Amino acid sequence: MASAKQGHLNGAYYGPPVPPPQSYHSVGSRSSCGPCSLLCTLFKFIISIVIIVGIVALVLWLVFRPHEVKVYVGTASLAQFAFSSNSSNLQYNLSMDMSIRNPNKRISIYYDYVEARALYDGSRFAFDVLPTFYQGHKNTTVLYPAFQGTQLLLGDSVATTYSREKEEGFYYVHVKLYTRLRLKVWVLKIHYNKQKVDCSLKLPVPGSSAKFEGTKCDVDLF
Ligand SMILES: *[C@@H]1O[C@H](CO)[C@@H](O)[C@H](O)[C@H]1NC(C)=O
Ligand SMILES: *[C@@H]1O[C@H](CO)[C@@H](O)[C@H](O)[C@H]1NC(C)=O
Ligand SMILES: *[C@@H]1O[C@H](CO)[C@@H](O)[C@H](O)[C@H]1NC(C)=O
C-alpha cells in the first residue's frame, strides 16, 4: 500500500511536467511541417542535383582530360639570313622539320588550318600555310615549314640585334603555329581555335660550323 501510494504520489509528482514536452513536441513539428519543409525538400533536391552534376563533370574530365600536344623541332637549316641596314631588308631561307605528337588516348585532332609564322626581333618576316591533316590517338605528324624571300623589317632594334647576334654566332628566330582545330571524342567534335605553338630556335649563323640543337616548343592548347 505504502509503495503503491508512493508510486501514485510519484506519478502525481512527476506527472505535470510530462504533458508540456509532449504537447510542445507535437505542436512544434506540426507548425514547421508546412511551407518550410517544402522549401527544405526543394533546397535539398537542388543541392543533390548540383553535387551529382559536379561529380559527373569531374569524372568526364578525368576520363577525357586532354593532354597538351607536344611539338619538337628536330632539325633546322638557315641557308641565308642577311639583313641590310641600308635598305632594312632581310633576305632569308629557313627550313625545318617539326613533329607534332598527340599524346591523348581518346582524343583525335583535325588540323583544319595550320599556318607557321617566322619572327625576328619581335617582327614577323614570313609565313607558310601548311597542309591540313588529321591526327589519330597517340600519333605523330611531321610538318616541314619553310620560309624564303626578302622582307622589309622596320623595327628600331633590328639592326643592332642582328649585328650583335651575328657576332655571337646564333640568330634567335621564333616560329609560331596558328591553327584551327577540331577535337574528336568518340562521335563528339569540338571546334577549337586558340592553339598557339611557339618555337624559339637558336640558329647557327650560315656558314658556321655550329650545329642546330633539337628544340622543344611551348604549347598553349588547353
Ligand atoms: C634555301 O636553302 C635550301 C637548303 O636548305 C636550298 O636547297 C634552296 O635552294 C634554298 N633556296 C633559295 C631560294 O636559295
Ligand atoms: C650602305 O650605304 C652606304 C652609303 O650610303 C654604303 O657605303 C654601304 O656600302 C652600304 N652598305 C651596304 C651593305 O649596302
Ligand atoms: C598514325 O596515322 C597514320 C595515318 O593516319 C597511320 O598510318 C599510322 O598507323 C598511325 N600511327 C599510329 C601509331 O597510330
Short mmCIF file of C-alpha atoms and ligand atoms in Angstrom, two decimals:
data_model
loop_
_atom_site.label_atom_id
_atom_site.label_comp_id
_atom_site.label_asym_id
_atom_site.label_seq_id
_atom_site.Cartn_x
_atom_site.Cartn_y
_atom_site.Cartn_z
CA MET A 1 0.00 0.00 0.00
CA ALA A 2 2.74 2.35 1.06
CA SER A 3 4.73 1.67 -2.08
CA ALA A 4 1.63 1.88 -4.26
CA LYS A 5 0.74 5.19 -2.66
CA GLN A 6 4.27 6.34 -3.09
CA GLY A 7 4.20 5.31 -6.70
CA HIS A 8 0.92 7.11 -7.14
CA LEU A 9 2.36 10.08 -5.41
CA ASN A 10 5.45 9.90 -7.53
CA GLY A 11 3.29 9.64 -10.59
CA ALA A 12 1.30 12.64 -9.47
CA TYR A 13 4.52 14.39 -8.68
CA TYR A 14 6.23 13.77 -11.97
CA GLY A 15 3.02 13.80 -13.88
CA PRO A 16 2.61 17.50 -14.53
CA PRO A 17 5.96 18.12 -16.20
CA VAL A 18 5.42 15.33 -18.70
CA PRO A 19 2.50 16.71 -20.75
CA PRO A 20 4.08 20.04 -21.71
CA PRO A 21 7.07 18.50 -23.58
CA GLN A 22 4.70 16.15 -25.39
CA SER A 23 2.37 18.89 -26.49
CA TYR A 24 5.33 21.18 -27.22
CA HIS A 25 6.91 18.48 -29.37
CA SER A 26 3.79 17.73 -31.36
CA VAL A 27 2.89 21.39 -31.79
CA GLY A 28 6.44 22.27 -32.81
CA SER A 29 6.72 19.62 -35.53
CA ARG A 30 3.28 20.36 -36.87
CA SER A 31 3.95 24.07 -37.19
CA SER A 32 7.31 23.56 -39.05
CA CYS A 33 5.84 20.96 -41.36
CA GLY A 34 4.06 23.34 -43.68
CA PRO A 35 5.72 25.71 -46.17
CA CYS A 36 9.20 25.42 -44.63
CA SER A 37 9.62 21.67 -45.15
CA LEU A 38 8.57 22.06 -48.78
CA LEU A 39 11.30 24.67 -49.18
CA CYS A 40 13.77 22.42 -47.35
CA THR A 41 12.97 19.48 -49.63
CA LEU A 42 13.36 21.66 -52.72
CA PHE A 43 16.64 23.02 -51.38
CA LYS A 44 17.98 19.52 -50.65
CA PHE A 45 16.90 18.43 -54.12
CA ILE A 46 18.75 21.30 -55.77
CA ILE A 47 21.86 20.65 -53.68
CA SER A 48 21.81 16.96 -54.69
CA ILE A 49 21.47 17.89 -58.37
CA VAL A 50 24.41 20.28 -58.10
CA ILE A 51 26.56 17.64 -56.41
CA ILE A 52 25.64 14.95 -58.98
CA VAL A 53 26.38 17.28 -61.90
CA GLY A 54 29.71 18.17 -60.29
CA ILE A 55 30.69 14.53 -59.87
CA VAL A 56 29.70 13.68 -63.45
CA ALA A 57 31.71 16.63 -64.76
CA LEU A 58 34.72 15.59 -62.68
CA VAL A 59 34.55 12.00 -63.94
CA LEU A 60 34.20 13.13 -67.57
CA TRP A 61 37.14 15.49 -67.13
CA LEU A 62 39.30 12.73 -65.62
CA VAL A 63 38.35 10.29 -68.39
CA PHE A 64 38.79 12.67 -71.33
CA ARG A 65 41.24 15.16 -69.91
CA PRO A 66 43.19 16.44 -72.89
CA HIS A 67 46.93 16.35 -72.65
CA GLU A 68 48.89 19.11 -74.29
CA VAL A 69 50.09 18.34 -77.82
CA LYS A 70 53.89 18.05 -77.96
CA VAL A 71 55.84 19.95 -80.58
CA TYR A 72 59.50 19.50 -81.34
CA VAL A 73 61.81 20.94 -83.98
CA GLY A 74 64.34 18.22 -84.77
CA THR A 75 66.46 19.83 -87.46
CA ALA A 76 66.53 23.34 -88.86
CA SER A 77 68.60 24.83 -91.61
CA LEU A 78 69.27 28.50 -92.05
CA ALA A 79 70.79 28.74 -95.53
CA GLN A 80 70.53 32.51 -95.73
CA PHE A 81 69.89 35.28 -93.22
CA ALA A 82 71.16 38.67 -94.37
CA PHE A 83 69.93 41.99 -93.05
CA SER A 84 70.96 45.17 -94.79
CA SER A 85 70.76 48.16 -92.51
CA ASN A 86 70.79 50.43 -95.57
CA SER A 87 67.61 49.04 -97.08
CA SER A 88 66.19 47.42 -93.90
CA ASN A 89 65.64 44.29 -95.96
CA LEU A 90 66.06 40.80 -94.58
CA GLN A 91 66.87 38.04 -97.03
CA TYR A 92 66.10 34.68 -95.54
CA ASN A 93 65.96 30.98 -96.34
CA LEU A 94 64.93 28.85 -93.37
CA SER A 95 63.55 25.33 -93.34
CA MET A 96 62.97 22.76 -90.61
CA ASP A 97 61.14 19.63 -89.64
CA MET A 98 58.65 19.99 -86.84
CA SER A 99 57.00 16.97 -85.27
CA ILE A 100 53.63 17.25 -83.59
CA ARG A 101 52.57 14.50 -81.25
CA ASN A 102 49.04 13.91 -79.98
CA PRO A 103 49.57 12.09 -76.67
CA ASN A 104 45.85 11.60 -75.98
CA LYS A 105 44.32 8.14 -75.87
CA ARG A 106 40.77 9.18 -76.61
CA ILE A 107 41.05 12.44 -78.50
CA SER A 108 41.92 12.72 -82.15
CA ILE A 109 42.55 16.04 -83.79
CA TYR A 110 41.63 17.56 -87.14
CA TYR A 111 44.03 20.34 -88.07
CA ASP A 112 41.77 22.33 -90.39
CA TYR A 113 44.19 25.20 -90.84
CA VAL A 114 47.86 25.42 -89.97
CA GLU A 115 49.96 28.48 -90.51
CA ALA A 116 53.59 28.84 -89.47
CA ARG A 117 54.91 32.34 -88.88
CA ALA A 118 58.54 33.32 -88.51
CA LEU A 119 59.53 36.26 -86.33
CA TYR A 120 62.82 38.00 -85.81
CA ASP A 121 63.36 40.55 -83.04
CA GLY A 122 59.62 40.64 -82.45
CA SER A 123 58.65 41.32 -86.08
CA ARG A 124 57.06 38.78 -88.36
CA PHE A 125 59.02 38.39 -91.56
CA ALA A 126 57.43 35.35 -93.19
CA PHE A 127 54.58 32.88 -93.04
CA ASP A 128 53.90 29.48 -94.55
CA VAL A 129 50.48 27.86 -94.82
CA LEU A 130 50.93 24.14 -94.26
CA PRO A 131 48.81 21.21 -95.46
CA THR A 132 45.83 20.31 -93.28
CA PHE A 133 45.83 16.88 -91.67
CA TYR A 134 44.09 14.50 -89.32
CA GLN A 135 45.86 13.11 -86.29
CA GLY A 136 44.68 9.96 -84.53
CA HIS A 137 45.28 8.88 -80.94
CA LYS A 138 48.90 8.77 -79.86
CA ASN A 139 50.10 9.65 -83.32
CA THR A 140 52.91 11.87 -84.54
CA THR A 141 52.86 14.04 -87.65
CA VAL A 142 55.89 15.79 -89.14
CA LEU A 143 55.47 19.20 -90.76
CA TYR A 144 58.05 20.98 -92.90
CA PRO A 145 57.68 24.73 -92.50
CA ALA A 146 59.95 26.58 -94.93
CA PHE A 147 60.44 30.29 -95.41
CA GLN A 148 62.38 32.02 -98.12
CA GLY A 149 62.28 35.50 -99.60
CA THR A 150 63.01 39.13 -98.75
CA GLN A 151 61.15 41.21 -96.21
CA LEU A 152 61.35 44.82 -95.11
CA LEU A 153 61.93 44.92 -91.35
CA LEU A 154 61.45 48.37 -89.82
CA GLY A 155 61.87 47.68 -86.11
CA ASP A 156 64.22 50.15 -84.38
CA SER A 157 66.36 47.47 -82.79
CA VAL A 158 66.62 45.01 -85.68
CA ALA A 159 69.95 46.31 -86.94
CA THR A 160 71.61 46.21 -83.51
CA THR A 161 70.13 42.81 -82.64
CA TYR A 162 71.26 41.45 -85.99
CA SER A 163 74.85 42.65 -85.73
CA ARG A 164 75.12 41.50 -82.10
CA GLU A 165 73.78 38.02 -82.86
CA LYS A 166 75.98 37.75 -85.95
CA GLU A 167 79.00 38.37 -83.69
CA GLU A 168 77.78 35.79 -81.18
CA GLY A 169 77.23 33.18 -83.88
CA PHE A 170 73.50 32.46 -83.45
CA TYR A 171 70.32 34.14 -84.68
CA TYR A 172 67.26 33.72 -82.48
CA VAL A 173 64.18 33.18 -84.61
CA HIS A 174 60.71 32.35 -83.29
CA VAL A 175 58.48 30.09 -85.32
CA LYS A 176 54.85 30.10 -84.21
CA LEU A 177 51.95 27.97 -85.35
CA TYR A 178 48.43 29.31 -85.63
CA THR A 179 45.82 26.63 -86.11
CA ARG A 180 42.14 25.94 -86.38
CA LEU A 181 41.32 22.58 -84.81
CA ARG A 182 38.52 20.17 -84.20
CA LEU A 183 38.91 17.75 -81.30
CA LYS A 184 37.09 14.47 -81.76
CA VAL A 185 36.00 12.44 -78.73
CA TRP A 186 34.01 9.38 -79.81
CA VAL A 187 31.35 10.98 -82.00
CA LEU A 188 31.63 14.45 -80.50
CA LYS A 189 33.53 17.13 -82.39
CA ILE A 190 34.60 20.28 -80.66
CA HIS A 191 35.88 23.29 -82.57
CA TYR A 192 39.00 24.78 -81.15
CA ASN A 193 40.61 27.94 -82.41
CA LYS A 194 43.17 29.03 -79.93
CA GLN A 195 46.13 26.76 -80.36
CA LYS A 196 49.40 28.59 -80.09
CA VAL A 197 52.77 26.97 -80.50
CA ASP A 198 55.97 28.93 -80.04
CA CYS A 199 59.35 27.50 -81.00
CA SER A 200 62.34 29.58 -80.00
CA LEU A 201 65.09 28.49 -82.37
CA LYS A 202 68.76 29.19 -81.84
CA LEU A 203 70.07 29.05 -85.40
CA PRO A 204 73.79 28.97 -86.22
CA VAL A 205 74.90 31.82 -88.46
CA PRO A 206 75.00 30.47 -92.06
CA GLY A 207 78.42 29.09 -92.90
CA SER A 208 79.40 28.49 -89.28
CA SER A 209 80.34 25.03 -88.10
CA ALA A 210 77.92 25.11 -85.15
CA LYS A 211 75.08 22.62 -85.17
CA PHE A 212 71.40 23.28 -84.52
CA GLU A 213 70.14 21.53 -81.41
CA GLY A 214 66.68 19.98 -81.33
CA THR A 215 64.24 22.29 -79.57
CA LYS A 216 61.02 21.68 -77.68
CA CYS A 217 58.32 24.25 -78.35
CA ASP A 218 55.97 25.93 -75.90
CA VAL A 219 52.40 24.81 -76.48
CA ASP A 220 49.37 26.60 -75.13
CA LEU A 221 46.49 24.46 -76.28
CA PHE A 222 44.18 23.55 -73.42
C1 LIG B 1 67.19 27.50 -99.50
O1 LIG B 1 68.02 26.58 -98.83
C2 LIG B 1 67.89 25.25 -99.26
C3 LIG B 1 68.82 24.39 -98.42
O2 LIG B 1 68.44 24.49 -97.09
C4 LIG B 1 68.25 25.14 -100.75
O3 LIG B 1 68.04 23.83 -101.19
C5 LIG B 1 67.38 26.09 -101.53
O4 LIG B 1 67.74 26.07 -102.89
C6 LIG B 1 67.48 27.48 -100.99
N1 LIG B 1 66.57 28.35 -101.69
C7 LIG B 1 66.91 29.51 -102.21
C8 LIG B 1 65.86 30.28 -102.94
O5 LIG B 1 68.05 29.93 -102.12
C1 LIG B 2 75.16 51.29 -97.21
O1 LIG B 2 75.18 52.58 -97.77
C2 LIG B 2 76.48 53.19 -97.71
C3 LIG B 2 76.37 54.58 -98.28
O2 LIG B 2 75.08 55.08 -98.13
C4 LIG B 2 77.46 52.34 -98.49
O3 LIG B 2 78.73 52.93 -98.36
C5 LIG B 2 77.49 50.94 -97.95
O4 LIG B 2 78.33 50.13 -98.74
C6 LIG B 2 76.07 50.34 -97.94
N1 LIG B 2 76.13 49.08 -97.32
C7 LIG B 2 75.54 48.03 -97.84
C8 LIG B 2 75.65 46.77 -97.04
O5 LIG B 2 74.94 48.06 -98.89
C1 LIG B 3 49.27 7.47 -87.50
O1 LIG B 3 48.47 7.86 -88.58
C2 LIG B 3 48.82 7.28 -89.81
C3 LIG B 3 47.96 7.86 -90.89
O2 LIG B 3 46.68 8.17 -90.44
C4 LIG B 3 48.67 5.77 -89.72
O3 LIG B 3 49.05 5.17 -90.92
C5 LIG B 3 49.54 5.28 -88.59
O4 LIG B 3 49.34 3.89 -88.41
C6 LIG B 3 49.21 5.99 -87.30
N1 LIG B 3 50.17 5.58 -86.27
C7 LIG B 3 49.78 5.22 -85.08
C8 LIG B 3 50.88 4.88 -84.14
O5 LIG B 3 48.61 5.16 -84.75
#
